[in-house]
PDB file of C-alpha atoms and ligand atoms in Angstrom:
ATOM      1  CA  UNK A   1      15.478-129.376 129.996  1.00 63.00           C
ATOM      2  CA  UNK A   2      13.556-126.291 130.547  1.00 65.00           C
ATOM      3  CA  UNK A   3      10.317-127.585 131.669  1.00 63.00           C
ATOM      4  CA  UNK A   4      11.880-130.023 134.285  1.00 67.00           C
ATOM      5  CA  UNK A   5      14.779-127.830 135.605  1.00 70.00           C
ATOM      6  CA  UNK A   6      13.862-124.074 134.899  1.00 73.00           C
ATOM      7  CA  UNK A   7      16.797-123.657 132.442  1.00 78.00           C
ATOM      8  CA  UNK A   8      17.609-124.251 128.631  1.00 81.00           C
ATOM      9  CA  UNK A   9      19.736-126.454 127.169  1.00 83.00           C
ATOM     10  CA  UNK A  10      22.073-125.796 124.772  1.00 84.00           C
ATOM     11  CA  UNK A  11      20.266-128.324 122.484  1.00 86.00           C
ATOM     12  CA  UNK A  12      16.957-126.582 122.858  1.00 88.00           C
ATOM     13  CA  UNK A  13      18.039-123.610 121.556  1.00 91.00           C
ATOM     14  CA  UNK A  14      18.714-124.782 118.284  1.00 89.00           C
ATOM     15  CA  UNK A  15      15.775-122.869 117.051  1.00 88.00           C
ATOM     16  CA  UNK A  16      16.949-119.659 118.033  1.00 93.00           C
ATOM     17  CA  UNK A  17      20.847-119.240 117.570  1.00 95.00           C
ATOM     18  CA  UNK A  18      21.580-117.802 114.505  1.00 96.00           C
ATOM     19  CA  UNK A  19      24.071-119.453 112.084  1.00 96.00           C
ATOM     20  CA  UNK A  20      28.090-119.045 112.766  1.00 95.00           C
ATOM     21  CA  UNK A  21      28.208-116.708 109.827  1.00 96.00           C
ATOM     22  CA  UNK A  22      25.620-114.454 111.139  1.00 97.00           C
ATOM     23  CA  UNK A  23      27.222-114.341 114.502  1.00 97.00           C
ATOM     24  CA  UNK A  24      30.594-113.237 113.247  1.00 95.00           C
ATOM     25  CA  UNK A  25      29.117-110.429 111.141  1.00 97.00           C
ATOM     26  CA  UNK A  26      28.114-108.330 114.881  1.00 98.00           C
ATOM     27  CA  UNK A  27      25.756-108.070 117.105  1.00 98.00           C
ATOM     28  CA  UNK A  28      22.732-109.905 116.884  1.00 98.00           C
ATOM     29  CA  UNK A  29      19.673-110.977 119.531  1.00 98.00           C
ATOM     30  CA  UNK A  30      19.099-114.122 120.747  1.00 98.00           C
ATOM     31  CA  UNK A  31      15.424-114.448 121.925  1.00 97.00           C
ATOM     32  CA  UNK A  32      15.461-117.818 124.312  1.00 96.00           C
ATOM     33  CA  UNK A  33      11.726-117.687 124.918  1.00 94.00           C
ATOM     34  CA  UNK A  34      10.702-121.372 124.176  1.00 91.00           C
ATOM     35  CA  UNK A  35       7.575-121.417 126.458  1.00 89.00           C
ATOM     36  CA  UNK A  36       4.230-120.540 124.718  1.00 91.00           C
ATOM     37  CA  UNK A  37       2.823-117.643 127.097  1.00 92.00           C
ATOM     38  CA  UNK A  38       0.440-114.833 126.181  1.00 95.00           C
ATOM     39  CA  UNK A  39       3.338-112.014 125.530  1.00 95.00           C
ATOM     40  CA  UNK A  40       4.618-110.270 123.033  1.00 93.00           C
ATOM     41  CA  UNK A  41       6.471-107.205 124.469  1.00 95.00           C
ATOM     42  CA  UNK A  42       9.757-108.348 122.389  1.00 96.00           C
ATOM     43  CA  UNK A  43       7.581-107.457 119.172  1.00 93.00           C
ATOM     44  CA  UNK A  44       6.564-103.744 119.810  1.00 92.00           C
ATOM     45  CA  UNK A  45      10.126-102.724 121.135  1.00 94.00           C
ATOM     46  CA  UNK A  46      11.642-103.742 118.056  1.00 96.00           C
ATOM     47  CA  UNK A  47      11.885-100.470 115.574  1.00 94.00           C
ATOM     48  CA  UNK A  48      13.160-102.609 112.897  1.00 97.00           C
ATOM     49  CA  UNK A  49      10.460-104.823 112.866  1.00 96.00           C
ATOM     50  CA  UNK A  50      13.260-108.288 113.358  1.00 97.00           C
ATOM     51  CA  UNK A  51      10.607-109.625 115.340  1.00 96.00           C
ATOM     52  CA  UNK A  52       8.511-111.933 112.864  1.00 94.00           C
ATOM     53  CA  UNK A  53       4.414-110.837 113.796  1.00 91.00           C
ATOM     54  CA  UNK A  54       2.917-113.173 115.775  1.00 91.00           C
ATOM     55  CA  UNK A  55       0.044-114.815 113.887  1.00 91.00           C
ATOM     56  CA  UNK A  56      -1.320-115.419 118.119  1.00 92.00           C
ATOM     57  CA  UNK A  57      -0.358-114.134 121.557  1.00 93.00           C
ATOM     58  CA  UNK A  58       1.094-117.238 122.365  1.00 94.00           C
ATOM     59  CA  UNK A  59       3.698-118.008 119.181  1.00 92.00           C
ATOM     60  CA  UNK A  60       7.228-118.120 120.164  1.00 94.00           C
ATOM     61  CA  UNK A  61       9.216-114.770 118.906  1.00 95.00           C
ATOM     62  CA  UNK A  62      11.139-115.343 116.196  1.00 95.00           C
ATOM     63  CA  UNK A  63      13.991-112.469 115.073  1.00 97.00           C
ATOM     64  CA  UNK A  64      14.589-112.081 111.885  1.00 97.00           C
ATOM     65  CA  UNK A  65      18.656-111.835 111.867  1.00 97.00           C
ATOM     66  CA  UNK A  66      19.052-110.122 108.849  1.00 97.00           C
ATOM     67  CA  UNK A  67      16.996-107.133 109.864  1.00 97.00           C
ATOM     68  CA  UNK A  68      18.192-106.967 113.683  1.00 98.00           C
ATOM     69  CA  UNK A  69      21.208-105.087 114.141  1.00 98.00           C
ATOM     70  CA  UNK A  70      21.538-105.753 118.433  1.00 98.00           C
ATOM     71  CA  UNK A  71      20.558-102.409 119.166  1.00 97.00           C
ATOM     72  CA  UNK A  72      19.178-103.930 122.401  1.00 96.00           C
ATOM     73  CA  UNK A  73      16.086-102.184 122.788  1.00 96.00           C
ATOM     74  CA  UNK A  74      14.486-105.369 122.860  1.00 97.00           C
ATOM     75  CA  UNK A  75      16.407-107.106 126.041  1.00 97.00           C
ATOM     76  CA  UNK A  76      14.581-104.293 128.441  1.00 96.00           C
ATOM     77  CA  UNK A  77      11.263-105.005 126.842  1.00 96.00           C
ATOM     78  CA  UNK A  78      11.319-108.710 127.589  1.00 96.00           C
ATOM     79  CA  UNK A  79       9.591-109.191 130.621  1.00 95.00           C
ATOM     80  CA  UNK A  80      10.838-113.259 130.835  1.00 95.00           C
ATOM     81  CA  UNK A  81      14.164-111.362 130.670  1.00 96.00           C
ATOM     82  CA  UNK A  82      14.854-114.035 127.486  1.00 96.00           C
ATOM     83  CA  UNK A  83      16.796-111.806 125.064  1.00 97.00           C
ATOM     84  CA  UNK A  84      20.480-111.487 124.885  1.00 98.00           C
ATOM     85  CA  UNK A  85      22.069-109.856 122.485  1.00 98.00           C
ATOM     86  CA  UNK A  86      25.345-111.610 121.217  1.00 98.00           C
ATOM     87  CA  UNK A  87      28.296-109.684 119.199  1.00 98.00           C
ATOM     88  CA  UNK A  88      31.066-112.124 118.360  1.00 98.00           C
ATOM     89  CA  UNK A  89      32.603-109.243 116.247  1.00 98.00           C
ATOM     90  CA  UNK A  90      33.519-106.954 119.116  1.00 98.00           C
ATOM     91  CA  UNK A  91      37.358-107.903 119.329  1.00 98.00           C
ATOM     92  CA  UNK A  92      40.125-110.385 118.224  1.00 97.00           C
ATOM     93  CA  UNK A  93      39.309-112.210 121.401  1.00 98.00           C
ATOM     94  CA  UNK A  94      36.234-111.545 122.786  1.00 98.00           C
ATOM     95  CA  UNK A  95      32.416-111.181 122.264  1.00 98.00           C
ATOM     96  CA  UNK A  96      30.345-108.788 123.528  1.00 98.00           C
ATOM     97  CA  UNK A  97      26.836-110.052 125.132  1.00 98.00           C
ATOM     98  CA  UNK A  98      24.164-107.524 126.398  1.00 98.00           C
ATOM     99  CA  UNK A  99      22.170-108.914 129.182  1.00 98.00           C
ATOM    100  CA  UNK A 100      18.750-108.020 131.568  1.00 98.00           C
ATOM    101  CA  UNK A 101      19.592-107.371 134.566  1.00 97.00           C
ATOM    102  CA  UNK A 102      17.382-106.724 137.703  1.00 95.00           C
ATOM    103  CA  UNK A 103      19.731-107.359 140.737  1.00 94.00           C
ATOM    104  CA  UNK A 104      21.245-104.556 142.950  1.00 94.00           C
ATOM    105  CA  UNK A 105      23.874-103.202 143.087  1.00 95.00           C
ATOM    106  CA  UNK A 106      23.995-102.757 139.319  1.00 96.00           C
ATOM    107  CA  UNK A 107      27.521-103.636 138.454  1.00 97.00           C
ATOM    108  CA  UNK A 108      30.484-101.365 137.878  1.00 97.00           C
ATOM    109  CA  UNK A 109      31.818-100.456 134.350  1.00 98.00           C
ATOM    110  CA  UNK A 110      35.278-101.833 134.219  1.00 98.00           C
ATOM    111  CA  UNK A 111      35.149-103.992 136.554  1.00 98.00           C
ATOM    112  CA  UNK A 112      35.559-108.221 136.117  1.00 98.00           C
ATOM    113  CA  UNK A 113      32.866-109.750 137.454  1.00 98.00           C
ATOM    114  CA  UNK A 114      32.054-114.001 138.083  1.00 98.00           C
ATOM    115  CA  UNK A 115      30.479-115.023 134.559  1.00 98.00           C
ATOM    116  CA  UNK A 116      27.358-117.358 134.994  1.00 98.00           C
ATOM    117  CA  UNK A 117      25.495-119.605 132.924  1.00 97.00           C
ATOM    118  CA  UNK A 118      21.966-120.435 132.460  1.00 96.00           C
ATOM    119  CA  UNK A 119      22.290-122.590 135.485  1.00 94.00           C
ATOM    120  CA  UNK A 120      23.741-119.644 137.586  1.00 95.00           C
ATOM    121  CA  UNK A 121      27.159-121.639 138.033  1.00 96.00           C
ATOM    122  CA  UNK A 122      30.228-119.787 137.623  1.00 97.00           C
ATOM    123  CA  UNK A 123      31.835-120.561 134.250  1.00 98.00           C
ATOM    124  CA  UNK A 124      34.504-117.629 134.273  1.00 98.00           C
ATOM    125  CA  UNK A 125      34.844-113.945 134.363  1.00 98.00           C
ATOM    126  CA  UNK A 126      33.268-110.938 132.365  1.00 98.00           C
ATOM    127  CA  UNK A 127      34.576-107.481 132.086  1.00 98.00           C
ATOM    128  CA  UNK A 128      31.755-105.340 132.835  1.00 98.00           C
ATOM    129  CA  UNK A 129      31.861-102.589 129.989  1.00 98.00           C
ATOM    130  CA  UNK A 130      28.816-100.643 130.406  1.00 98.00           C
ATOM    131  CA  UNK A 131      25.481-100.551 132.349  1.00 97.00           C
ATOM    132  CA  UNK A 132      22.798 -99.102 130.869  1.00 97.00           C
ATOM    133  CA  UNK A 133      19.852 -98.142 133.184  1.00 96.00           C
ATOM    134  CA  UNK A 134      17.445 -95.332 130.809  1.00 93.00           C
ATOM    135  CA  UNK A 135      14.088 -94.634 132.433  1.00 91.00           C
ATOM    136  CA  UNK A 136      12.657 -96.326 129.365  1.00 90.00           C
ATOM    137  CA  UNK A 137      13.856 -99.061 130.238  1.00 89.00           C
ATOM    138  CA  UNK A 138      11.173 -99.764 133.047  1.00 85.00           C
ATOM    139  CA  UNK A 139      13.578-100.792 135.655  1.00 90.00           C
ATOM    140  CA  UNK A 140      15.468-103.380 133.587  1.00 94.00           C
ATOM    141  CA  UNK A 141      18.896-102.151 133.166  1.00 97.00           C
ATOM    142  CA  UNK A 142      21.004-103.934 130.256  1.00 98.00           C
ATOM    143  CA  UNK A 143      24.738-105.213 131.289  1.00 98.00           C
ATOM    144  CA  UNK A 144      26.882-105.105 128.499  1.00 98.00           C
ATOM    145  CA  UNK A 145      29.832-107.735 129.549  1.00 98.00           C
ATOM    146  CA  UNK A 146      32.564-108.522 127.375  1.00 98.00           C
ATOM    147  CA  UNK A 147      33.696-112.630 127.424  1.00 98.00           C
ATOM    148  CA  UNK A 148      36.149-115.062 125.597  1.00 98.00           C
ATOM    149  CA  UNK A 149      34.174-115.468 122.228  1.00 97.00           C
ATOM    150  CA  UNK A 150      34.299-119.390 123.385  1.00 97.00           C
ATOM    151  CA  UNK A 151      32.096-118.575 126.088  1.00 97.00           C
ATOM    152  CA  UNK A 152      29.552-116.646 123.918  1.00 97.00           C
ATOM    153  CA  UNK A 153      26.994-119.237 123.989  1.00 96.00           C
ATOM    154  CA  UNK A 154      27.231-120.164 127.439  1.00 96.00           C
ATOM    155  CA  UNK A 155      27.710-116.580 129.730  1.00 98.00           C
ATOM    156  CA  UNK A 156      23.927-115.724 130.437  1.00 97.00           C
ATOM    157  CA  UNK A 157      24.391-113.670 133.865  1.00 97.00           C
ATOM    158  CA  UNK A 158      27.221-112.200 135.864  1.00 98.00           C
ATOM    159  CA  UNK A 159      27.237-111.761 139.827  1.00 94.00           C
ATOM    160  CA  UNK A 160      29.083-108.620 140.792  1.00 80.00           C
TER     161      UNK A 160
HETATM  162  S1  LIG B   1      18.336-106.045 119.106  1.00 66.46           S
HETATM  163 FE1  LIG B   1      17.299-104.219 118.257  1.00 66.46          FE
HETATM  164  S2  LIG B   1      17.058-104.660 116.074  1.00 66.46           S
HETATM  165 FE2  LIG B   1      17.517-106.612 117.075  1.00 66.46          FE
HETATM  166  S3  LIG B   1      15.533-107.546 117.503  1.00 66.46           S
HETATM  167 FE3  LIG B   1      16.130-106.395 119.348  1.00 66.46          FE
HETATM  168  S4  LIG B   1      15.192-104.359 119.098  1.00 66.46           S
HETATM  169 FE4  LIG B   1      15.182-105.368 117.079  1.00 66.46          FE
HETATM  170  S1  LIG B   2       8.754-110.428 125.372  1.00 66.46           S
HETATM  171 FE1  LIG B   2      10.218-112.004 126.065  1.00 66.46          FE
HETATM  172  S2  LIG B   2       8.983-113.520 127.159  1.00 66.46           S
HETATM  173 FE2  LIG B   2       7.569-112.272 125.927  1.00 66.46          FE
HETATM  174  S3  LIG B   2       7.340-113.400 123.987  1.00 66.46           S
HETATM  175 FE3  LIG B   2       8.989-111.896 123.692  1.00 66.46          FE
HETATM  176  S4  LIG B   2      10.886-113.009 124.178  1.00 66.46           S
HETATM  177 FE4  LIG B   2       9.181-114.223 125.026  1.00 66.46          FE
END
């Protein structure tokens, strides 16, 4: 559990994983921000307004999968480093997951890489297919890692 261990369960995530349909239409964020904190960053970045408005500082972000279309601009703007974005359309075989990322050296494009979960235990391997590291994106770079779509749900970090 989150509050005892500093890492989500699959089962308290419920809230925020969008249905099996919606995942295997393409890419879609995944905001796993399930602690009420004064924040709201995730709102503003969002151009398509997916982000629900927060009625107070402190509600829990809520996307609105319909409108979000996993551009990512949203996964830099999270300072909790929360949001994933998770595109279970990107091949036959695997999914595509866009991650924060705030370790150096950034990872190489092309390159497999250990695949870690929320705990930070090795789970498999990602293919590292691009790194994206704008200035607007305020020294969080976003990892784009492609995984077996089985492990869509549970790849949250890589090491390189
Ligand atoms: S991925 Fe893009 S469209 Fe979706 S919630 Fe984030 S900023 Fe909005
Ligand atoms: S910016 Fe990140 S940490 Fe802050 S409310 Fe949004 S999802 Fe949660």
């Amino acid at each position: 559990m989150l509050a005892n261990s500093g890492y989500a369960e699959i089962e308290e995530l419920s809230r925020v994983i969008p249905s099996k349909e919606r995942l295997a239409k393409g890419a879609v964020a995944i905001a796993e921000c399930l602690q009420s904190i004064p924040c709201n960053p995730c709102n503003s970045a969002c151009k398509r307004g997916a982000f629900l408005a927060f009625k107070d500082i402190n509600d829990l972000p809520t996307v609105d999968v319909e409108r979000c279309n996993g551009c990512g601009l949203c996964v830099s703007a999270c300072p909790g480093l929360a949001i994933f974005v998770v595109d279970e359309s990107f091949n036959e075989t695997e999914a595509l997951i866009k991650l924060p990322y705030e370790f150096l050296p950034l990872p190489i494009e092309g390159k497999d890489v250990p695949a870690l979960d929320r705990k930070g235990e090795i789970v498999g391997t990602a293919r590292v297919v691009k790194v994206q590291n704008t200035k607007t994106m305020d020294r969080t770079p976003v990892i784009w890692i492609a995984v077996p779509k089985a492990m869509s749900m549970i790849v949250r970090n890589i090491r390189p």
